């Protein structure tokens, strides 16, 4: 299965993506994770991406399209399929992806669109914590790792600070709609209510994906 997962920052894409790729055994391609890994490894890409990310802006299209193109060309993609998470984020990226997939002879099977009231996102993002070793995402209140846990084992994302969040939401709301419209005209979009418990969101996604298999 070849899928996209879309939604505003904090809608639950990464949380659901982890469950989907485990259940359906497909490759998880998260551009945000790729940029964060590059930052952690202090590569040239990381250095470039960090300045945009910290300000809540998008990394330039040519850079982002380049890393996705490279990843999609790898061997496992044709055999396993993939879930793209956080890409495309501009209409130009969507067009680049169309071309890239056509060149590779790959068709998209569906777009999972997690909808949520933007007013709820601030509390989702301000409580987001990530395990330092596994990279797994949790939430201090909505999805704590355990009843008691060591806060030092977790970190909060630089761009989850209120200054960056406001800008990220503004950018993503403005850029997101044309992308969804683009895939709607191809009848690929499946709308999922993201404003329910994590397991209920996943149950809805599973229903959709079982129909696509
Ligand atoms: P995204 O990848 O779309 O930015 P995440 O999956 O990282 O979003 O989720 C953002 C935060 O909200 C995380 O702390 C996550 O644990 C929490 N979260 C995700 N889905 C839900 C949900 N359905 N209800 C409550 N909290 C959620
Ligand atoms: P995410 O982890 O998906 O929330 O992405 C975190 C940040 O990485 C975004 O706010 C952007 O700065 C950058 N980023 C991730 N994906 C993209 C993309 N497709 N295009 C441009 N920037 C991106």
Short mmCIF file of C-alpha atoms and ligand atoms in Angstrom, two decimals:
data_model
loop_
_atom_site.label_atom_id
_atom_site.label_comp_id
_atom_site.label_asym_id
_atom_site.label_seq_id
_atom_site.Cartn_x
_atom_site.Cartn_y
_atom_site.Cartn_z
CA UNK A 1 0.00 0.00 0.00
CA UNK A 2 1.22 3.48 -0.90
CA UNK A 3 -0.27 6.11 1.36
CA UNK A 4 -0.09 9.71 2.52
CA UNK A 5 -1.14 10.91 5.96
CA UNK A 6 -2.11 14.55 6.25
CA UNK A 7 -3.33 16.89 8.97
CA UNK A 8 -2.28 20.01 10.84
CA UNK A 9 0.70 19.88 13.23
CA UNK A 10 -0.51 18.00 16.31
CA UNK A 11 -3.44 16.32 14.52
CA UNK A 12 -1.89 12.94 15.35
CA UNK A 13 -0.10 11.98 12.11
CA UNK A 14 3.06 10.61 13.74
CA UNK A 15 1.08 8.76 16.43
CA UNK A 16 -1.16 7.06 13.87
CA UNK A 17 1.69 6.54 11.38
CA UNK A 18 3.58 4.44 13.94
CA UNK A 19 0.53 2.20 14.35
CA UNK A 20 -0.19 1.95 10.62
CA UNK A 21 3.34 0.98 9.59
CA UNK A 22 3.47 -1.66 12.30
CA UNK A 23 0.09 -3.16 11.44
CA UNK A 24 0.50 -3.08 7.66
CA UNK A 25 4.30 -3.51 7.50
CA UNK A 26 5.01 -0.58 5.21
CA UNK A 27 7.87 1.95 5.24
CA UNK A 28 7.35 5.12 7.31
CA UNK A 29 8.74 8.21 5.60
CA UNK A 30 8.48 11.28 7.83
CA UNK A 31 10.22 14.35 6.45
CA UNK A 32 10.15 15.94 9.92
CA UNK A 33 11.92 12.87 11.38
CA UNK A 34 14.46 12.95 8.53
CA UNK A 35 15.24 16.62 9.21
CA UNK A 36 15.48 16.02 12.97
CA UNK A 37 17.87 13.10 12.36
CA UNK A 38 20.02 15.36 10.14
CA UNK A 39 20.04 18.02 12.87
CA UNK A 40 21.05 15.40 15.45
CA UNK A 41 23.89 14.23 13.19
CA UNK A 42 24.94 17.83 12.55
CA UNK A 43 25.01 17.37 8.77
CA UNK A 44 24.82 20.23 6.24
CA UNK A 45 21.17 19.35 5.64
CA UNK A 46 20.51 19.51 9.36
CA UNK A 47 22.14 22.90 9.71
CA UNK A 48 20.05 24.26 6.85
CA UNK A 49 16.77 22.70 8.03
CA UNK A 50 17.17 23.85 11.64
CA UNK A 51 16.93 27.55 10.88
CA UNK A 52 13.61 27.06 9.06
CA UNK A 53 12.16 24.59 11.55
CA UNK A 54 12.96 26.58 14.68
CA UNK A 55 11.14 29.58 13.20
CA UNK A 56 8.11 27.42 12.34
CA UNK A 57 8.69 27.82 8.61
CA UNK A 58 8.85 25.17 5.91
CA UNK A 59 12.19 23.92 4.63
CA UNK A 60 12.52 24.98 0.95
CA UNK A 61 10.79 22.72 -1.57
CA UNK A 62 13.88 21.80 -3.59
CA UNK A 63 15.63 20.48 -0.48
CA UNK A 64 12.57 18.59 0.78
CA UNK A 65 11.71 17.16 -2.64
CA UNK A 66 15.30 15.98 -2.97
CA UNK A 67 15.36 13.94 0.24
CA UNK A 68 11.98 12.35 -0.48
CA UNK A 69 12.99 11.48 -4.04
CA UNK A 70 16.12 9.77 -2.75
CA UNK A 71 14.17 7.79 -0.14
CA UNK A 72 11.43 6.70 -2.56
CA UNK A 73 14.06 5.35 -4.96
CA UNK A 74 15.28 2.85 -2.36
CA UNK A 75 14.64 -0.85 -2.86
CA UNK A 76 12.17 -1.50 0.00
CA UNK A 77 9.62 1.01 -1.30
CA UNK A 78 8.48 -1.04 -4.30
CA UNK A 79 8.21 -4.25 -2.31
CA UNK A 80 6.78 -2.97 0.99
CA UNK A 81 4.92 0.21 0.04
CA UNK A 82 5.12 3.39 2.09
CA UNK A 83 3.35 5.91 4.29
CA UNK A 84 4.48 9.49 3.69
CA UNK A 85 3.99 11.59 6.83
CA UNK A 86 4.35 15.39 6.68
CA UNK A 87 4.91 15.45 2.91
CA UNK A 88 3.71 17.02 0.65
CA UNK A 89 3.18 20.28 2.52
CA UNK A 90 2.98 22.65 -0.45
CA UNK A 91 1.15 22.27 -3.75
CA UNK A 92 4.50 22.38 -5.54
CA UNK A 93 5.66 19.44 -3.42
CA UNK A 94 2.46 17.58 -4.40
CA UNK A 95 3.23 18.15 -8.07
CA UNK A 96 6.84 17.04 -7.56
CA UNK A 97 5.59 13.90 -5.81
CA UNK A 98 3.16 13.13 -8.66
CA UNK A 99 6.03 13.33 -11.15
CA UNK A 100 8.38 11.36 -8.95
CA UNK A 101 5.87 8.52 -8.44
CA UNK A 102 5.00 8.47 -12.15
CA UNK A 103 8.72 8.14 -12.98
CA UNK A 104 8.99 5.23 -10.53
CA UNK A 105 5.80 3.58 -11.86
CA UNK A 106 4.13 3.79 -8.45
CA UNK A 107 0.49 4.79 -7.82
CA UNK A 108 -0.95 6.22 -4.59
CA UNK A 109 -3.65 4.08 -2.98
CA UNK A 110 -5.03 6.64 -0.56
CA UNK A 111 -4.64 9.81 1.47
CA UNK A 112 -5.61 9.72 5.13
CA UNK A 113 -6.69 13.20 6.20
CA UNK A 114 -6.89 13.62 9.97
CA UNK A 115 -9.15 16.55 10.73
CA UNK A 116 -9.17 18.42 14.01
CA UNK A 117 -10.34 21.77 15.38
CA UNK A 118 -7.22 24.01 15.23
CA UNK A 119 -8.15 25.39 18.68
CA UNK A 120 -7.18 21.99 20.18
CA UNK A 121 -3.69 21.90 18.72
CA UNK A 122 -1.90 24.18 21.15
CA UNK A 123 -2.50 21.80 24.06
CA UNK A 124 -1.59 18.78 21.94
CA UNK A 125 1.75 20.32 20.98
CA UNK A 126 2.66 21.91 24.30
CA UNK A 127 2.23 18.53 26.04
CA UNK A 128 4.04 16.46 23.40
CA UNK A 129 7.04 14.53 24.75
CA UNK A 130 9.38 12.24 22.82
CA UNK A 131 11.43 9.38 24.22
CA UNK A 132 15.13 10.21 23.84
CA UNK A 133 16.14 6.66 22.91
CA UNK A 134 13.24 5.22 20.90
CA UNK A 135 11.88 8.44 19.39
CA UNK A 136 8.37 7.35 20.39
CA UNK A 137 5.85 10.18 20.83
CA UNK A 138 3.67 10.59 23.94
CA UNK A 139 1.62 13.31 25.59
CA UNK A 140 2.00 14.40 29.21
CA UNK A 141 -1.76 14.28 29.78
CA UNK A 142 -3.51 12.55 26.85
CA UNK A 143 -1.05 9.70 26.32
CA UNK A 144 1.53 9.45 29.13
CA UNK A 145 4.17 6.71 28.73
CA UNK A 146 3.24 5.23 32.12
CA UNK A 147 1.56 6.28 35.34
CA UNK A 148 4.95 7.40 36.62
CA UNK A 149 7.87 8.06 34.34
CA UNK A 150 11.21 9.83 34.44
CA UNK A 151 10.82 13.20 32.71
CA UNK A 152 14.54 13.21 31.97
CA UNK A 153 14.09 10.30 29.53
CA UNK A 154 11.93 12.53 27.31
CA UNK A 155 12.40 15.79 25.43
CA UNK A 156 10.10 18.46 24.02
CA UNK A 157 10.55 19.62 20.45
CA UNK A 158 12.14 23.05 19.96
CA UNK A 159 9.34 23.95 17.52
CA UNK A 160 6.58 23.01 20.00
CA UNK A 161 7.25 26.24 21.90
CA UNK A 162 4.32 28.69 21.58
CA UNK A 163 6.30 31.15 19.40
CA UNK A 164 6.90 28.49 16.71
CA UNK A 165 3.50 26.81 17.04
CA UNK A 166 1.51 29.88 16.02
CA UNK A 167 3.62 30.32 12.89
CA UNK A 168 3.48 26.59 12.02
CA UNK A 169 -0.29 26.53 12.20
CA UNK A 170 -0.55 29.65 10.06
CA UNK A 171 1.78 28.19 7.41
CA UNK A 172 0.15 24.75 7.41
CA UNK A 173 -3.44 26.03 7.26
CA UNK A 174 -2.59 28.28 4.32
CA UNK A 175 -0.66 25.65 2.36
CA UNK A 176 -2.69 22.55 3.25
CA UNK A 177 -6.06 23.17 1.62
CA UNK A 178 -4.91 23.17 -2.03
CA UNK A 179 -3.11 19.88 -1.42
CA UNK A 180 -6.20 18.17 -0.03
CA UNK A 181 -8.24 19.59 -2.94
CA UNK A 182 -5.64 18.20 -5.35
CA UNK A 183 -6.08 14.67 -3.98
CA UNK A 184 -9.85 15.02 -3.59
CA UNK A 185 -10.20 15.51 -7.33
CA UNK A 186 -8.46 12.12 -7.67
CA UNK A 187 -10.90 10.53 -5.17
CA UNK A 188 -8.04 9.47 -2.93
CA UNK A 189 -8.94 11.29 0.31
CA UNK A 190 -10.35 9.52 3.38
CA UNK A 191 -11.38 11.94 6.14
CA UNK A 192 -10.77 10.75 9.68
CA UNK A 193 -12.04 12.48 12.82
CA UNK A 194 -8.85 13.18 14.80
CA UNK A 195 -10.74 14.49 17.80
CA UNK A 196 -11.27 11.12 19.49
CA UNK A 197 -9.11 8.81 21.60
CA UNK A 198 -5.97 7.56 19.85
CA UNK A 199 -7.30 3.99 19.60
CA UNK A 200 -10.61 5.13 18.12
CA UNK A 201 -8.82 7.21 15.50
CA UNK A 202 -6.77 4.15 14.61
CA UNK A 203 -9.86 1.94 14.42
CA UNK A 204 -11.34 4.34 11.85
CA UNK A 205 -8.10 4.31 9.85
CA UNK A 206 -7.91 0.51 9.95
CA UNK A 207 -11.43 0.31 8.53
CA UNK A 208 -10.45 2.52 5.62
CA UNK A 209 -7.20 0.69 4.94
CA UNK A 210 -8.78 -2.75 5.12
CA UNK A 211 -11.02 -1.62 2.28
CA UNK A 212 -8.00 -0.55 0.21
CA UNK A 213 -5.93 -3.72 0.54
P1 LIG B 1 1.58 15.25 14.34
O1 LIG B 1 2.54 14.16 13.90
O2 LIG B 1 0.37 15.34 13.47
O3 LIG B 1 2.24 16.57 14.53
P2 LIG B 1 1.53 13.77 16.87
O4 LIG B 1 1.17 12.38 16.46
O5 LIG B 1 2.95 14.01 17.24
O6 LIG B 1 1.02 14.84 15.77
O7 LIG B 1 0.56 14.16 18.09
C1 LIG B 1 0.71 15.42 18.75
C2 LIG B 1 0.53 15.24 20.26
O8 LIG B 1 -0.84 14.90 20.53
C3 LIG B 1 1.36 14.10 20.86
O9 LIG B 1 1.77 14.48 22.15
C4 LIG B 1 0.40 12.91 20.89
O10 LIG B 1 0.72 12.02 21.95
C5 LIG B 1 -0.93 13.59 21.12
N1 LIG B 1 -2.05 12.92 20.44
C6 LIG B 1 -2.03 12.31 19.23
N2 LIG B 1 -3.24 11.84 18.91
C7 LIG B 1 -4.07 12.17 19.94
C8 LIG B 1 -5.47 11.97 20.22
N3 LIG B 1 -6.26 11.33 19.36
N4 LIG B 1 -5.96 12.47 21.37
C9 LIG B 1 -5.16 13.12 22.26
N5 LIG B 1 -3.84 13.33 22.06
C10 LIG B 1 -3.30 12.87 20.92
P1 LIG B 2 6.76 17.66 11.47
O1 LIG B 2 7.65 16.74 12.24
O2 LIG B 2 6.08 16.98 10.33
O3 LIG B 2 5.81 18.43 12.36
O4 LIG B 2 7.72 18.74 10.80
C1 LIG B 2 8.52 19.60 11.60
C2 LIG B 2 9.10 20.71 10.73
O5 LIG B 2 9.97 20.14 9.73
C3 LIG B 2 8.11 21.56 9.94
O6 LIG B 2 7.55 22.60 10.73
C4 LIG B 2 9.01 22.10 8.83
O7 LIG B 2 9.86 23.14 9.28
C5 LIG B 2 9.88 20.88 8.52
N1 LIG B 2 9.23 20.01 7.50
C6 LIG B 2 8.74 18.76 7.68
N2 LIG B 2 8.20 18.30 6.55
C7 LIG B 2 8.31 19.30 5.63
C8 LIG B 2 7.91 19.47 4.28
N3 LIG B 2 7.24 18.49 3.61
N4 LIG B 2 8.20 20.63 3.66
C9 LIG B 2 8.86 21.62 4.29
N5 LIG B 2 9.24 21.55 5.57
C10 LIG B 2 8.98 20.39 6.24
#
